[in-house]
PDB file of C-alpha atoms in Angstrom:
ATOM      1  CA  UNK A   1      -3.232  31.762 -20.689  1.00 44.00           C
ATOM      2  CA  UNK A   2      -0.288  33.529 -19.004  1.00 49.00           C
ATOM      3  CA  UNK A   3      -2.626  35.950 -17.349  1.00 48.00           C
ATOM      4  CA  UNK A   4      -4.618  33.329 -15.820  1.00 52.00           C
ATOM      5  CA  UNK A   5      -1.569  31.468 -14.476  1.00 51.00           C
ATOM      6  CA  UNK A   6      -0.338  34.633 -12.813  1.00 52.00           C
ATOM      7  CA  UNK A   7      -3.708  35.030 -11.017  1.00 48.00           C
ATOM      8  CA  UNK A   8      -3.672  31.458  -9.969  1.00 48.00           C
ATOM      9  CA  UNK A   9      -0.105  31.756  -8.771  1.00 45.00           C
ATOM     10  CA  UNK A  10      -0.852  34.800  -6.783  1.00 59.00           C
ATOM     11  CA  UNK A  11      -4.126  33.999  -5.082  1.00 73.00           C
ATOM     12  CA  UNK A  12      -5.056  30.292  -5.327  1.00 85.00           C
ATOM     13  CA  UNK A  13      -1.603  28.978  -4.554  1.00 89.00           C
ATOM     14  CA  UNK A  14      -0.141  31.301  -1.910  1.00 90.00           C
ATOM     15  CA  UNK A  15       2.032  30.496   0.976  1.00 93.00           C
ATOM     16  CA  UNK A  16       0.195  28.732   3.706  1.00 93.00           C
ATOM     17  CA  UNK A  17      -2.639  27.281   1.349  1.00 94.00           C
ATOM     18  CA  UNK A  18      -3.778  23.848   2.430  1.00 94.00           C
ATOM     19  CA  UNK A  19      -3.870  21.444  -0.544  1.00 94.00           C
ATOM     20  CA  UNK A  20      -4.515  17.699  -1.440  1.00 95.00           C
ATOM     21  CA  UNK A  21      -2.117  16.009  -3.836  1.00 95.00           C
ATOM     22  CA  UNK A  22      -3.742  14.372  -6.739  1.00 95.00           C
ATOM     23  CA  UNK A  23      -0.845  12.416  -8.420  1.00 94.00           C
ATOM     24  CA  UNK A  24       1.767  10.165  -7.478  1.00 93.00           C
ATOM     25  CA  UNK A  25       2.353   7.933  -4.500  1.00 93.00           C
ATOM     26  CA  UNK A  26       1.475  10.834  -2.052  1.00 93.00           C
ATOM     27  CA  UNK A  27      -1.855  11.234  -3.865  1.00 93.00           C
ATOM     28  CA  UNK A  28      -4.995  11.762  -1.455  1.00 93.00           C
ATOM     29  CA  UNK A  29      -2.672  13.347   1.362  1.00 93.00           C
ATOM     30  CA  UNK A  30      -2.792  16.856   2.880  1.00 94.00           C
ATOM     31  CA  UNK A  31       0.054  19.272   2.352  1.00 95.00           C
ATOM     32  CA  UNK A  32       0.848  23.003   2.757  1.00 95.00           C
ATOM     33  CA  UNK A  33       2.478  25.356   0.367  1.00 95.00           C
ATOM     34  CA  UNK A  34       5.761  26.590   1.819  1.00 94.00           C
ATOM     35  CA  UNK A  35       7.152  28.692  -1.143  1.00 93.00           C
ATOM     36  CA  UNK A  36       6.075  29.568  -4.805  1.00 92.00           C
ATOM     37  CA  UNK A  37       9.059  29.018  -7.140  1.00 91.00           C
ATOM     38  CA  UNK A  38       7.399  29.903 -10.357  1.00 87.00           C
ATOM     39  CA  UNK A  39       3.894  30.533 -11.954  1.00 86.00           C
ATOM     40  CA  UNK A  40       3.964  26.764 -12.459  1.00 90.00           C
ATOM     41  CA  UNK A  41       5.774  25.242  -9.625  1.00 93.00           C
ATOM     42  CA  UNK A  42       5.432  25.493  -5.699  1.00 94.00           C
ATOM     43  CA  UNK A  43       7.272  23.832  -2.731  1.00 95.00           C
ATOM     44  CA  UNK A  44       5.007  21.794  -0.566  1.00 95.00           C
ATOM     45  CA  UNK A  45       5.426  20.053   2.772  1.00 94.00           C
ATOM     46  CA  UNK A  46       3.281  18.153   5.382  1.00 93.00           C
ATOM     47  CA  UNK A  47       1.950  14.595   5.305  1.00 93.00           C
ATOM     48  CA  UNK A  48       3.501  14.270   1.913  1.00 93.00           C
ATOM     49  CA  UNK A  49       7.238  14.435   1.218  1.00 93.00           C
ATOM     50  CA  UNK A  50       8.884  17.872   1.297  1.00 95.00           C
ATOM     51  CA  UNK A  51       9.339  18.585  -2.446  1.00 94.00           C
ATOM     52  CA  UNK A  52       8.592  20.603  -5.569  1.00 96.00           C
ATOM     53  CA  UNK A  53       5.379  20.186  -7.097  1.00 95.00           C
ATOM     54  CA  UNK A  54       3.347  21.191 -10.116  1.00 95.00           C
ATOM     55  CA  UNK A  55       0.273  23.284  -9.621  1.00 93.00           C
ATOM     56  CA  UNK A  56      -1.703  20.957 -11.849  1.00 93.00           C
ATOM     57  CA  UNK A  57      -1.160  18.104  -9.430  1.00 95.00           C
ATOM     58  CA  UNK A  58      -2.591  19.845  -6.465  1.00 94.00           C
ATOM     59  CA  UNK A  59      -6.295  20.470  -5.454  1.00 94.00           C
ATOM     60  CA  UNK A  60      -6.519  23.714  -3.185  1.00 93.00           C
ATOM     61  CA  UNK A  61      -8.778  23.704  -0.203  1.00 92.00           C
ATOM     62  CA  UNK A  62     -10.539  26.569   1.578  1.00 90.00           C
ATOM     63  CA  UNK A  63      -8.316  26.753   4.678  1.00 90.00           C
ATOM     64  CA  UNK A  64      -5.100  29.196   4.642  1.00 93.00           C
ATOM     65  CA  UNK A  65      -2.715  28.717   7.614  1.00 93.00           C
ATOM     66  CA  UNK A  66      -0.382  31.489   8.724  1.00 93.00           C
ATOM     67  CA  UNK A  67       3.055  30.172   8.258  1.00 93.00           C
ATOM     68  CA  UNK A  68       6.639  31.516   7.551  1.00 93.00           C
ATOM     69  CA  UNK A  69       8.061  31.180   4.130  1.00 92.00           C
ATOM     70  CA  UNK A  70      10.228  28.091   3.845  1.00 92.00           C
ATOM     71  CA  UNK A  71       9.136  26.831   7.261  1.00 93.00           C
ATOM     72  CA  UNK A  72      10.671  23.753   8.643  1.00 94.00           C
ATOM     73  CA  UNK A  73       9.000  20.270   8.483  1.00 93.00           C
ATOM     74  CA  UNK A  74       8.416  20.099  12.242  1.00 93.00           C
ATOM     75  CA  UNK A  75       6.581  23.488  12.212  1.00 93.00           C
ATOM     76  CA  UNK A  76       4.336  22.417   9.419  1.00 93.00           C
ATOM     77  CA  UNK A  77       3.649  19.143  11.275  1.00 92.00           C
ATOM     78  CA  UNK A  78       2.810  21.186  14.421  1.00 92.00           C
ATOM     79  CA  UNK A  79       0.095  23.039  12.451  1.00 91.00           C
ATOM     80  CA  UNK A  80      -1.356  19.650  11.171  1.00 91.00           C
ATOM     81  CA  UNK A  81      -1.454  18.375  14.774  1.00 91.00           C
ATOM     82  CA  UNK A  82      -3.506  21.445  15.926  1.00 92.00           C
ATOM     83  CA  UNK A  83      -6.103  20.577  13.084  1.00 89.00           C
ATOM     84  CA  UNK A  84      -5.953  16.817  14.116  1.00 87.00           C
ATOM     85  CA  UNK A  85      -5.080  15.740  10.669  1.00 86.00           C
ATOM     86  CA  UNK A  86      -2.052  13.690  11.568  1.00 85.00           C
ATOM     87  CA  UNK A  87      -3.039   9.951  11.335  1.00 82.00           C
ATOM     88  CA  UNK A  88      -2.470   7.605  14.255  1.00 80.00           C
ATOM     89  CA  UNK A  89       0.543   5.486  14.190  1.00 77.00           C
ATOM     90  CA  UNK A  90      -0.252   1.935  13.241  1.00 74.00           C
ATOM     91  CA  UNK A  91       0.555  -0.968  15.679  1.00 74.00           C
ATOM     92  CA  UNK A  92       3.887  -2.611  15.321  1.00 73.00           C
ATOM     93  CA  UNK A  93       3.902  -5.595  13.077  1.00 74.00           C
ATOM     94  CA  UNK A  94       5.685  -8.425  15.054  1.00 76.00           C
ATOM     95  CA  UNK A  95       8.700 -10.115  13.486  1.00 80.00           C
ATOM     96  CA  UNK A  96       9.002 -13.979  13.210  1.00 82.00           C
ATOM     97  CA  UNK A  97      11.435 -14.029  16.184  1.00 84.00           C
ATOM     98  CA  UNK A  98       9.154 -12.058  18.470  1.00 86.00           C
ATOM     99  CA  UNK A  99       6.209 -14.301  17.576  1.00 87.00           C
ATOM    100  CA  UNK A 100       8.126 -17.395  18.333  1.00 89.00           C
ATOM    101  CA  UNK A 101       9.436 -15.981  21.694  1.00 90.00           C
ATOM    102  CA  UNK A 102       5.800 -15.194  22.647  1.00 89.00           C
ATOM    103  CA  UNK A 103       4.656 -18.663  21.765  1.00 91.00           C
ATOM    104  CA  UNK A 104       7.497 -20.252  23.881  1.00 92.00           C
ATOM    105  CA  UNK A 105       6.743 -18.010  26.819  1.00 92.00           C
ATOM    106  CA  UNK A 106       3.127 -18.896  26.760  1.00 93.00           C
ATOM    107  CA  UNK A 107       4.049 -22.712  26.498  1.00 92.00           C
ATOM    108  CA  UNK A 108       6.207 -22.390  29.506  1.00 93.00           C
ATOM    109  CA  UNK A 109       3.604 -20.812  31.677  1.00 92.00           C
ATOM    110  CA  UNK A 110       1.256 -23.548  30.714  1.00 93.00           C
ATOM    111  CA  UNK A 111       3.718 -26.253  31.643  1.00 92.00           C
ATOM    112  CA  UNK A 112       4.305 -24.613  35.166  1.00 92.00           C
ATOM    113  CA  UNK A 113       0.553 -24.448  35.774  1.00 91.00           C
ATOM    114  CA  UNK A 114       0.112 -28.012  35.152  1.00 90.00           C
ATOM    115  CA  UNK A 115       2.930 -28.865  37.462  1.00 90.00           C
ATOM    116  CA  UNK A 116       1.673 -26.878  40.233  1.00 90.00           C
ATOM    117  CA  UNK A 117      -1.855 -28.615  39.824  1.00 89.00           C
ATOM    118  CA  UNK A 118      -0.292 -31.947  39.970  1.00 88.00           C
ATOM    119  CA  UNK A 119       1.628 -30.951  43.160  1.00 88.00           C
ATOM    120  CA  UNK A 120      -1.611 -29.782  44.782  1.00 87.00           C
ATOM    121  CA  UNK A 121      -3.333 -32.938  43.894  1.00 86.00           C
ATOM    122  CA  UNK A 122      -0.439 -35.039  45.581  1.00 85.00           C
ATOM    123  CA  UNK A 123      -0.645 -32.780  48.651  1.00 85.00           C
ATOM    124  CA  UNK A 124      -4.333 -33.438  49.092  1.00 84.00           C
ATOM    125  CA  UNK A 125      -3.895 -37.170  48.780  1.00 85.00           C
ATOM    126  CA  UNK A 126      -1.168 -37.223  51.353  1.00 85.00           C
ATOM    127  CA  UNK A 127      -3.285 -35.249  53.721  1.00 86.00           C
ATOM    128  CA  UNK A 128      -6.213 -37.774  53.269  1.00 85.00           C
ATOM    129  CA  UNK A 129      -3.866 -40.647  54.052  1.00 87.00           C
ATOM    130  CA  UNK A 130      -2.511 -38.873  57.129  1.00 86.00           C
ATOM    131  CA  UNK A 131      -6.126 -38.297  58.398  1.00 84.00           C
ATOM    132  CA  UNK A 132      -7.161 -41.905  58.085  1.00 81.00           C
ATOM    133  CA  UNK A 133      -4.109 -43.065  59.980  1.00 76.00           C
TER     134      UNK A 133
ATOM    135  CA  UNK B   1      -4.756 -39.925 -31.414  1.00 85.00           C
ATOM    136  CA  UNK B   2      -3.699 -36.539 -30.171  1.00 82.00           C
ATOM    137  CA  UNK B   3      -4.755 -35.640 -26.713  1.00 84.00           C
ATOM    138  CA  UNK B   4      -7.631 -33.060 -26.499  1.00 83.00           C
ATOM    139  CA  UNK B   5      -5.343 -30.098 -25.224  1.00 80.00           C
ATOM    140  CA  UNK B   6      -3.401 -30.408 -28.544  1.00 85.00           C
ATOM    141  CA  UNK B   7      -6.622 -30.409 -30.746  1.00 87.00           C
ATOM    142  CA  UNK B   8      -8.214 -27.123 -29.311  1.00 89.00           C
ATOM    143  CA  UNK B   9      -6.817 -23.646 -29.055  1.00 90.00           C
ATOM    144  CA  UNK B  10      -6.906 -23.220 -25.407  1.00 91.00           C
ATOM    145  CA  UNK B  11      -3.236 -23.693 -25.172  1.00 92.00           C
ATOM    146  CA  UNK B  12      -0.762 -21.459 -27.357  1.00 92.00           C
ATOM    147  CA  UNK B  13       1.492 -23.273 -29.735  1.00 93.00           C
ATOM    148  CA  UNK B  14       5.091 -22.705 -29.757  1.00 93.00           C
ATOM    149  CA  UNK B  15       7.584 -24.040 -32.558  1.00 95.00           C
ATOM    150  CA  UNK B  16      10.880 -25.176 -30.973  1.00 94.00           C
ATOM    151  CA  UNK B  17      13.932 -26.023 -32.891  1.00 95.00           C
ATOM    152  CA  UNK B  18      15.644 -29.381 -32.109  1.00 94.00           C
ATOM    153  CA  UNK B  19      18.691 -31.188 -33.140  1.00 95.00           C
ATOM    154  CA  UNK B  20      18.603 -32.663 -36.737  1.00 94.00           C
ATOM    155  CA  UNK B  21      17.185 -29.526 -38.165  1.00 94.00           C
ATOM    156  CA  UNK B  22      13.658 -30.460 -36.972  1.00 95.00           C
ATOM    157  CA  UNK B  23      11.045 -28.549 -35.370  1.00 95.00           C
ATOM    158  CA  UNK B  24       8.348 -29.685 -32.735  1.00 94.00           C
ATOM    159  CA  UNK B  25       5.279 -28.097 -31.194  1.00 92.00           C
ATOM    160  CA  UNK B  26       5.165 -27.173 -27.620  1.00 92.00           C
ATOM    161  CA  UNK B  27       2.124 -26.277 -25.853  1.00 92.00           C
ATOM    162  CA  UNK B  28       1.801 -23.514 -23.220  1.00 91.00           C
ATOM    163  CA  UNK B  29      -0.923 -21.737 -21.270  1.00 91.00           C
ATOM    164  CA  UNK B  30      -2.182 -18.474 -22.571  1.00 93.00           C
ATOM    165  CA  UNK B  31      -1.804 -15.208 -20.596  1.00 94.00           C
ATOM    166  CA  UNK B  32      -4.884 -13.771 -18.912  1.00 94.00           C
ATOM    167  CA  UNK B  33      -6.555 -10.541 -20.337  1.00 95.00           C
ATOM    168  CA  UNK B  34      -5.193  -7.131 -19.685  1.00 95.00           C
ATOM    169  CA  UNK B  35      -6.178  -5.312 -16.450  1.00 95.00           C
ATOM    170  CA  UNK B  36      -8.745  -2.526 -17.145  1.00 96.00           C
ATOM    171  CA  UNK B  37      -9.993   0.629 -15.276  1.00 97.00           C
ATOM    172  CA  UNK B  38     -13.015  -0.212 -13.191  1.00 96.00           C
ATOM    173  CA  UNK B  39     -14.428   3.316 -14.012  1.00 94.00           C
ATOM    174  CA  UNK B  40     -13.793   4.073 -17.641  1.00 95.00           C
ATOM    175  CA  UNK B  41     -12.599   0.669 -19.077  1.00 95.00           C
ATOM    176  CA  UNK B  42      -9.265   1.911 -20.326  1.00 95.00           C
ATOM    177  CA  UNK B  43      -6.273  -0.450 -20.319  1.00 97.00           C
ATOM    178  CA  UNK B  44      -4.265  -0.005 -17.134  1.00 96.00           C
ATOM    179  CA  UNK B  45      -0.497   0.763 -17.423  1.00 94.00           C
ATOM    180  CA  UNK B  46       2.102  -0.634 -15.072  1.00 94.00           C
ATOM    181  CA  UNK B  47       0.061  -3.668 -14.206  1.00 95.00           C
ATOM    182  CA  UNK B  48       1.743  -6.914 -15.024  1.00 94.00           C
ATOM    183  CA  UNK B  49       0.167  -9.654 -17.437  1.00 94.00           C
ATOM    184  CA  UNK B  50       1.489 -12.993 -16.404  1.00 92.00           C
ATOM    185  CA  UNK B  51       0.173 -16.494 -15.691  1.00 92.00           C
ATOM    186  CA  UNK B  52      -0.604 -17.048 -11.907  1.00 92.00           C
ATOM    187  CA  UNK B  53       2.474 -19.404 -11.349  1.00 92.00           C
ATOM    188  CA  UNK B  54       4.802 -16.643 -12.450  1.00 92.00           C
ATOM    189  CA  UNK B  55       2.856 -13.833 -10.570  1.00 93.00           C
ATOM    190  CA  UNK B  56       3.727 -15.680  -7.401  1.00 93.00           C
ATOM    191  CA  UNK B  57       7.375 -15.074  -7.409  1.00 94.00           C
ATOM    192  CA  UNK B  58       7.048 -11.391  -8.314  1.00 94.00           C
ATOM    193  CA  UNK B  59       6.983  -8.825  -5.542  1.00 95.00           C
ATOM    194  CA  UNK B  60       3.835  -6.869  -4.932  1.00 93.00           C
ATOM    195  CA  UNK B  61       5.322  -3.487  -5.803  1.00 92.00           C
ATOM    196  CA  UNK B  62       6.116  -4.594  -9.207  1.00 93.00           C
ATOM    197  CA  UNK B  63       2.583  -5.705 -10.009  1.00 94.00           C
ATOM    198  CA  UNK B  64       0.668  -2.411  -9.753  1.00 94.00           C
ATOM    199  CA  UNK B  65       1.484   1.522  -9.318  1.00 95.00           C
ATOM    200  CA  UNK B  66       1.954   2.450  -5.769  1.00 93.00           C
ATOM    201  CA  UNK B  67      -0.608   5.463  -5.792  1.00 93.00           C
ATOM    202  CA  UNK B  68      -4.009   5.039  -4.066  1.00 93.00           C
ATOM    203  CA  UNK B  69      -6.524   3.014  -6.296  1.00 94.00           C
ATOM    204  CA  UNK B  70      -3.355   1.663  -8.065  1.00 94.00           C
ATOM    205  CA  UNK B  71      -4.213  -1.211 -10.304  1.00 94.00           C
ATOM    206  CA  UNK B  72      -7.959  -0.606  -9.933  1.00 95.00           C
ATOM    207  CA  UNK B  73      -8.515   2.871 -11.443  1.00 96.00           C
ATOM    208  CA  UNK B  74      -6.479   4.611 -14.181  1.00 96.00           C
ATOM    209  CA  UNK B  75      -4.732   7.873 -13.434  1.00 95.00           C
ATOM    210  CA  UNK B  76      -7.258  10.075 -14.998  1.00 95.00           C
ATOM    211  CA  UNK B  77     -10.035   8.489 -12.934  1.00 95.00           C
ATOM    212  CA  UNK B  78      -8.092   8.579  -9.721  1.00 95.00           C
ATOM    213  CA  UNK B  79      -7.344  12.254 -10.066  1.00 95.00           C
ATOM    214  CA  UNK B  80     -11.160  13.107 -10.585  1.00 94.00           C
ATOM    215  CA  UNK B  81     -12.097  10.787  -7.763  1.00 94.00           C
ATOM    216  CA  UNK B  82      -9.654  12.595  -5.325  1.00 94.00           C
ATOM    217  CA  UNK B  83     -10.867  16.121  -6.403  1.00 93.00           C
ATOM    218  CA  UNK B  84     -14.437  14.983  -6.025  1.00 93.00           C
ATOM    219  CA  UNK B  85     -13.667  13.781  -2.518  1.00 91.00           C
ATOM    220  CA  UNK B  86     -11.570  16.918  -1.628  1.00 90.00           C
ATOM    221  CA  UNK B  87     -14.540  19.287  -2.765  1.00 88.00           C
ATOM    222  CA  UNK B  88     -16.900  17.355  -0.509  1.00 84.00           C
ATOM    223  CA  UNK B  89     -14.821  18.140   2.683  1.00 64.00           C
TER     224      UNK B  89
END
């Protein structure tokens, strides 16, 4: 078994190998291997958290990216952006305050519109009266 | 005559001690069945089993594990599913 592990550690899980995590709350997310600590553990970073990880919790992919050992988080994310793997940011969820402010603004606009309409009607009536005279 | 809910076993029975060294019977609703994996049918761990009125006041994060397919598939099946998806890419 020890021999198999060495081979796995050297070839399958080298620095720069793209992986998918299969366990924990970061499961089904892409990551890159930054460092090999042991024949069992590696350091990962990417769309997951930057952390130590067991080889058994990773699924290696075909891609290998040229990257320095212990590269920073920003460098790793840049590589992901090149491959277009970074998901788009979701729309901001509005707070209750923001929602109420929006509603109030809309209501004020409606009121002003109604006022202008009424004014216009009065003006027309005045004009008609003036013409008759 | 006793009401029907006390005759059937739809409600679970609880013995309560009261003053005067006496016991009375209380009737409470039974808990729902345990959550099971949709793929293999194994009992799910980390999924709460309470009556709906109690479940209302418990936060969502305490009701199921926070991994993808949490509360639907067991950990073994999720691993296999993710591997199967990854190898298709």
